[in-house]
XYZ file of C-alpha atoms in Angstrom:
311
model
C -136.027 137.934 -174.419
C -134.736 134.364 -173.614
C -131.921 133.317 -170.783
C -129.818 130.296 -171.104
C -130.153 128.203 -168.651
C -127.204 126.562 -167.190
C -126.549 123.052 -167.783
C -127.067 121.135 -165.012
C -126.368 117.522 -164.687
C -125.007 114.431 -162.162
C -121.780 115.257 -160.972
C -122.379 119.011 -160.141
C -123.882 120.668 -157.540
C -127.434 122.513 -157.330
C -127.376 124.960 -155.024
C -126.682 123.524 -151.589
C -127.558 119.614 -153.054
C -124.970 117.211 -154.900
C -126.647 115.982 -157.888
C -124.717 111.984 -157.539
C -127.515 110.705 -160.695
C -129.885 111.615 -163.009
C -133.061 108.702 -161.995
C -135.692 110.260 -164.783
C -136.794 112.547 -167.270
C -140.435 112.992 -167.402
C -142.967 115.934 -169.238
C -142.292 118.542 -166.635
C -138.988 117.829 -164.878
C -135.477 115.937 -164.328
C -135.154 113.947 -161.436
C -131.904 113.258 -159.894
C -130.717 111.349 -156.460
C -129.010 114.172 -154.738
C -126.838 114.534 -151.291
C -127.214 117.496 -149.273
C -124.373 117.984 -147.120
C -123.854 120.002 -143.620
C -121.456 120.689 -141.029
C -119.219 118.272 -139.221
C -120.110 115.272 -141.818
C -123.867 115.387 -142.170
C -125.354 114.047 -144.815
C -128.660 113.869 -146.291
C -129.551 111.789 -149.451
C -132.516 113.105 -150.968
C -134.382 113.480 -154.536
C -134.173 116.811 -156.206
C -136.829 117.494 -158.785
C -136.496 120.645 -161.279
C -138.089 121.658 -164.277
C -137.149 121.242 -167.597
C -135.364 124.344 -168.937
C -137.357 124.838 -171.914
C -140.335 125.318 -169.633
C -138.993 128.105 -167.209
C -140.275 130.720 -169.301
C -143.917 128.754 -169.987
C -145.994 130.294 -166.953
C -149.141 127.159 -167.004
C -145.935 124.382 -166.476
C -144.336 126.493 -164.057
C -147.959 126.641 -161.805
C -148.423 123.282 -162.294
C -144.764 122.261 -160.908
C -145.381 124.939 -158.217
C -149.060 123.298 -157.812
C -147.333 119.684 -157.237
C -145.270 121.351 -154.607
C -148.117 122.950 -152.732
C -150.260 120.073 -152.653
C -147.017 117.634 -151.507
C -145.986 119.819 -148.829
C -149.507 120.099 -147.162
C -149.364 116.426 -146.741
C -147.224 114.083 -143.788
C -148.004 110.516 -144.234
C -145.966 107.231 -143.944
C -147.392 106.205 -147.524
C -147.316 109.717 -148.956
C -143.536 110.676 -150.073
C -142.576 113.855 -148.283
C -141.784 117.106 -149.539
C -138.844 118.872 -147.661
C -138.380 122.122 -149.705
C -139.881 124.028 -152.487
C -136.874 126.296 -153.747
C -135.559 128.219 -156.863
C -131.878 128.109 -158.272
C -130.976 130.320 -161.205
C -133.845 131.279 -162.359
C -135.660 127.430 -161.868
C -138.117 126.294 -159.627
C -137.395 122.739 -158.145
C -138.573 120.443 -155.082
C -136.303 118.913 -152.668
C -137.901 115.355 -151.454
C -137.769 111.934 -149.501
C -135.254 109.476 -151.407
C -136.813 105.835 -151.007
C -134.452 102.977 -151.897
C -136.263 100.559 -153.600
C -138.151 99.850 -156.624
C -141.693 100.975 -158.361
C -144.492 98.580 -157.912
C -144.399 98.983 -161.796
C -140.707 97.007 -161.664
C -141.513 94.450 -159.125
C -144.746 93.555 -161.201
C -142.492 93.510 -164.723
C -139.594 92.005 -162.728
C -142.279 89.346 -161.339
C -143.568 88.335 -164.415
C -139.800 88.095 -166.636
C -139.679 85.041 -163.635
C -143.225 83.839 -164.293
C -144.483 84.627 -161.250
C -147.010 86.970 -159.484
C -146.810 88.853 -156.519
C -147.762 86.670 -153.448
C -151.514 87.596 -152.183
C -150.417 88.245 -148.866
C -148.132 90.754 -150.243
C -150.373 92.267 -152.595
C -152.707 92.853 -150.253
C -150.003 94.749 -147.686
C -149.111 97.011 -150.842
C -153.006 97.457 -151.781
C -153.804 98.251 -147.986
C -151.053 101.013 -148.028
C -151.845 102.320 -151.320
C -155.081 102.788 -149.671
C -154.141 104.395 -146.926
C -151.863 107.215 -148.345
C -154.950 107.609 -151.304
C -157.790 108.112 -148.250
C -155.537 110.511 -146.365
C -155.168 112.218 -149.510
C -158.473 112.626 -150.291
C -159.591 113.899 -147.146
C -157.209 116.355 -146.325
C -158.178 119.814 -144.816
C -157.170 123.429 -144.920
C -156.388 124.710 -141.223
C -159.796 125.887 -141.482
C -161.410 122.266 -141.723
C -162.537 122.966 -145.131
C -161.963 119.804 -147.721
C -158.808 120.320 -150.236
C -161.092 117.115 -152.186
C -157.604 116.378 -153.772
C -158.108 113.688 -156.580
C -154.436 112.199 -157.329
C -155.963 111.070 -160.863
C -153.206 108.900 -161.854
C -152.570 106.090 -159.678
C -150.603 103.403 -161.131
C -147.732 100.845 -160.246
C -145.664 103.708 -161.514
C -146.411 106.201 -159.260
C -146.265 103.807 -156.243
C -142.700 103.319 -154.489
C -141.615 100.293 -152.385
C -138.805 100.471 -150.483
C -136.548 97.457 -149.359
C -137.356 97.915 -145.726
C -141.146 97.577 -146.759
C -141.824 101.101 -147.437
C -145.140 101.771 -149.572
C -144.926 105.241 -150.702
C -147.408 106.967 -153.246
C -145.847 109.544 -155.408
C -146.307 112.249 -157.749
C -149.180 114.449 -157.336
C -148.253 116.210 -160.403
C -151.652 115.935 -162.273
C -153.498 116.145 -159.234
C -156.696 118.155 -158.961
C -157.649 120.435 -155.619
C -159.431 123.121 -154.224
C -155.748 124.996 -154.026
C -154.750 124.411 -157.814
C -154.401 127.766 -159.599
C -154.474 126.333 -163.228
C -157.595 124.732 -164.294
C -158.117 121.569 -166.328
C -159.619 122.327 -169.839
C -163.028 121.043 -170.845
C -162.666 117.617 -171.808
C -158.581 117.042 -171.109
C -158.135 113.648 -170.022
C -154.770 113.484 -168.055
C -153.318 110.271 -166.467
C -152.446 106.797 -167.892
C -155.340 105.571 -170.499
C -154.798 102.622 -168.926
C -155.287 103.046 -165.340
C -158.228 105.547 -165.618
C -161.451 105.222 -164.533
C -164.705 104.862 -167.079
C -165.595 108.822 -165.880
C -162.130 110.008 -166.530
C -161.633 107.788 -169.694
C -164.694 110.070 -170.660
C -163.505 113.385 -169.736
C -166.235 113.619 -167.012
C -165.589 115.395 -163.725
C -163.843 113.431 -161.094
C -163.977 112.471 -157.553
C -162.214 110.383 -155.157
C -163.884 107.067 -156.302
C -161.540 107.627 -159.593
C -158.797 107.136 -157.506
C -160.198 104.100 -155.848
C -160.888 102.194 -159.331
C -157.539 103.072 -160.297
C -156.253 101.206 -156.962
C -158.564 98.457 -158.006
C -156.401 97.769 -161.431
C -153.383 98.366 -159.662
C -154.030 95.184 -157.057
C -155.774 93.143 -159.914
C -152.070 93.501 -161.758
C -150.605 92.373 -158.909
C -152.810 89.798 -158.462
C -153.159 88.390 -161.984
C -150.200 89.465 -163.299
C -151.803 91.783 -166.108
C -154.157 94.546 -166.448
C -157.378 93.654 -166.880
C -158.397 96.340 -169.403
C -154.999 96.512 -171.598
C -155.743 96.026 -175.595
C -153.664 96.430 -178.566
C -154.189 100.124 -178.881
C -155.698 102.967 -176.729
C -159.551 102.911 -178.368
C -159.998 99.554 -177.625
C -158.569 100.111 -173.882
C -160.513 102.973 -173.282
C -163.496 101.042 -174.899
C -162.916 98.054 -172.250
C -162.770 100.459 -169.711
C -166.301 101.519 -170.319
C -167.520 98.687 -171.113
C -165.950 95.299 -169.748
C -166.315 93.589 -166.801
C -163.094 91.907 -166.005
C -162.893 87.992 -164.774
C -162.532 87.626 -161.173
C -159.142 86.431 -159.885
C -160.200 83.246 -158.775
C -160.753 82.371 -162.207
C -156.655 82.199 -162.727
C -156.504 80.681 -159.162
C -159.101 79.398 -156.987
C -156.931 81.150 -153.673
C -157.551 84.451 -154.988
C -161.480 84.546 -154.516
C -161.301 86.382 -150.906
C -160.399 89.171 -153.788
C -163.192 88.462 -156.173
C -165.556 90.902 -154.258
C -163.482 93.513 -153.255
C -162.056 94.491 -157.011
C -165.837 93.871 -158.100
C -166.664 96.544 -156.234
C -163.420 98.578 -156.774
C -163.787 98.326 -160.289
C -167.712 99.042 -160.571
C -168.465 100.947 -164.143
C -170.902 103.041 -161.916
C -169.113 105.055 -159.702
C -172.041 105.073 -156.739
C -171.653 101.203 -157.056
C -167.866 101.468 -156.058
C -166.361 102.379 -152.597
C -167.385 105.719 -151.404
C -163.660 106.202 -150.028
C -160.267 103.917 -149.972
C -160.725 103.471 -145.987
C -163.616 101.304 -146.827
C -161.673 99.384 -149.581
C -158.773 98.955 -146.851
C -160.885 97.753 -144.858
C -162.408 94.910 -146.624
C -158.441 93.936 -147.816
C -158.238 93.686 -143.982
C -160.866 91.200 -143.237
C -159.498 88.926 -146.361
C -158.220 85.552 -144.364
C -154.999 84.347 -146.592
C -152.638 81.327 -145.923
C -149.433 82.524 -143.798
C -146.858 84.351 -146.449
C -144.261 81.851 -147.194
C -141.534 85.563 -147.301
C -142.387 89.201 -146.511
C -142.057 92.085 -148.965
C -138.562 92.590 -147.776
C -137.460 89.317 -148.905
C -139.601 89.227 -152.015
C -137.664 92.430 -153.433
C -134.616 91.200 -152.102
C -135.074 88.125 -154.363
C -136.673 89.602 -157.296
C -133.273 92.055 -157.753
C -130.623 90.689 -156.126
C -130.433 87.283 -157.089
C -129.973 85.863 -160.752
C -133.336 85.195 -162.778
């Protein structure tokens, strides 16, 4: 028998959390900016993600949601959003997690594009380094016995990278990540993730390893430097075909100053994963070795200029 779930929205309490504002609604859950209150005026601003009411009785969706929480709860890294609590309120599961005061990388790339700008190379390099650091940490995470959890994000893209106004870079949304602790099996031939950031093997629904995430980081870096996704086409079929067959133009063709990135992106975006970086940390090391002109502004100043001054 279906039991009606109470409506929850901004301006109301959800257990011990006061919901301030709805931030987003995704395929599995709603995301709210929230405040946790305590004695002597204690307050903490965080994010509450709750499963959608109509999915509370769908066992697979509930397990996917719980799987995200189980994965995230094991992670403690400066470049991965931290989960504080997995809880249940009025029959609905929720996750309380770290709030990052800033913008998604997707918003930053788009805002720069509206100004006819691209993200400065030094800032793009710094962001990509930290994405690599967070991804490599997740890829190499082990359980208490030292056994690898074999975590693959599978949906690394600018929407799932948060940039804080204070300079933080955080990878979010392990909601479709694949790991050894997952209890929901992915069906053969099932493709998950945003098509335009998929690796060739992911677009063909082949088995994945961490090199698939390296490919996605490569696309993200390319987009930061060049202002466009190298594989984006007018429809999904052409996009997948480009991912599988098209070699992107090196960034130096757009701007000779970007030449130091050419070999890194050629390796990260290799169609054959055997020719790719074996680990995101290897890509991170190559990024660190690049010699670039001194940046004219830091990431914090760049974000402030993009979002707090008129176009």
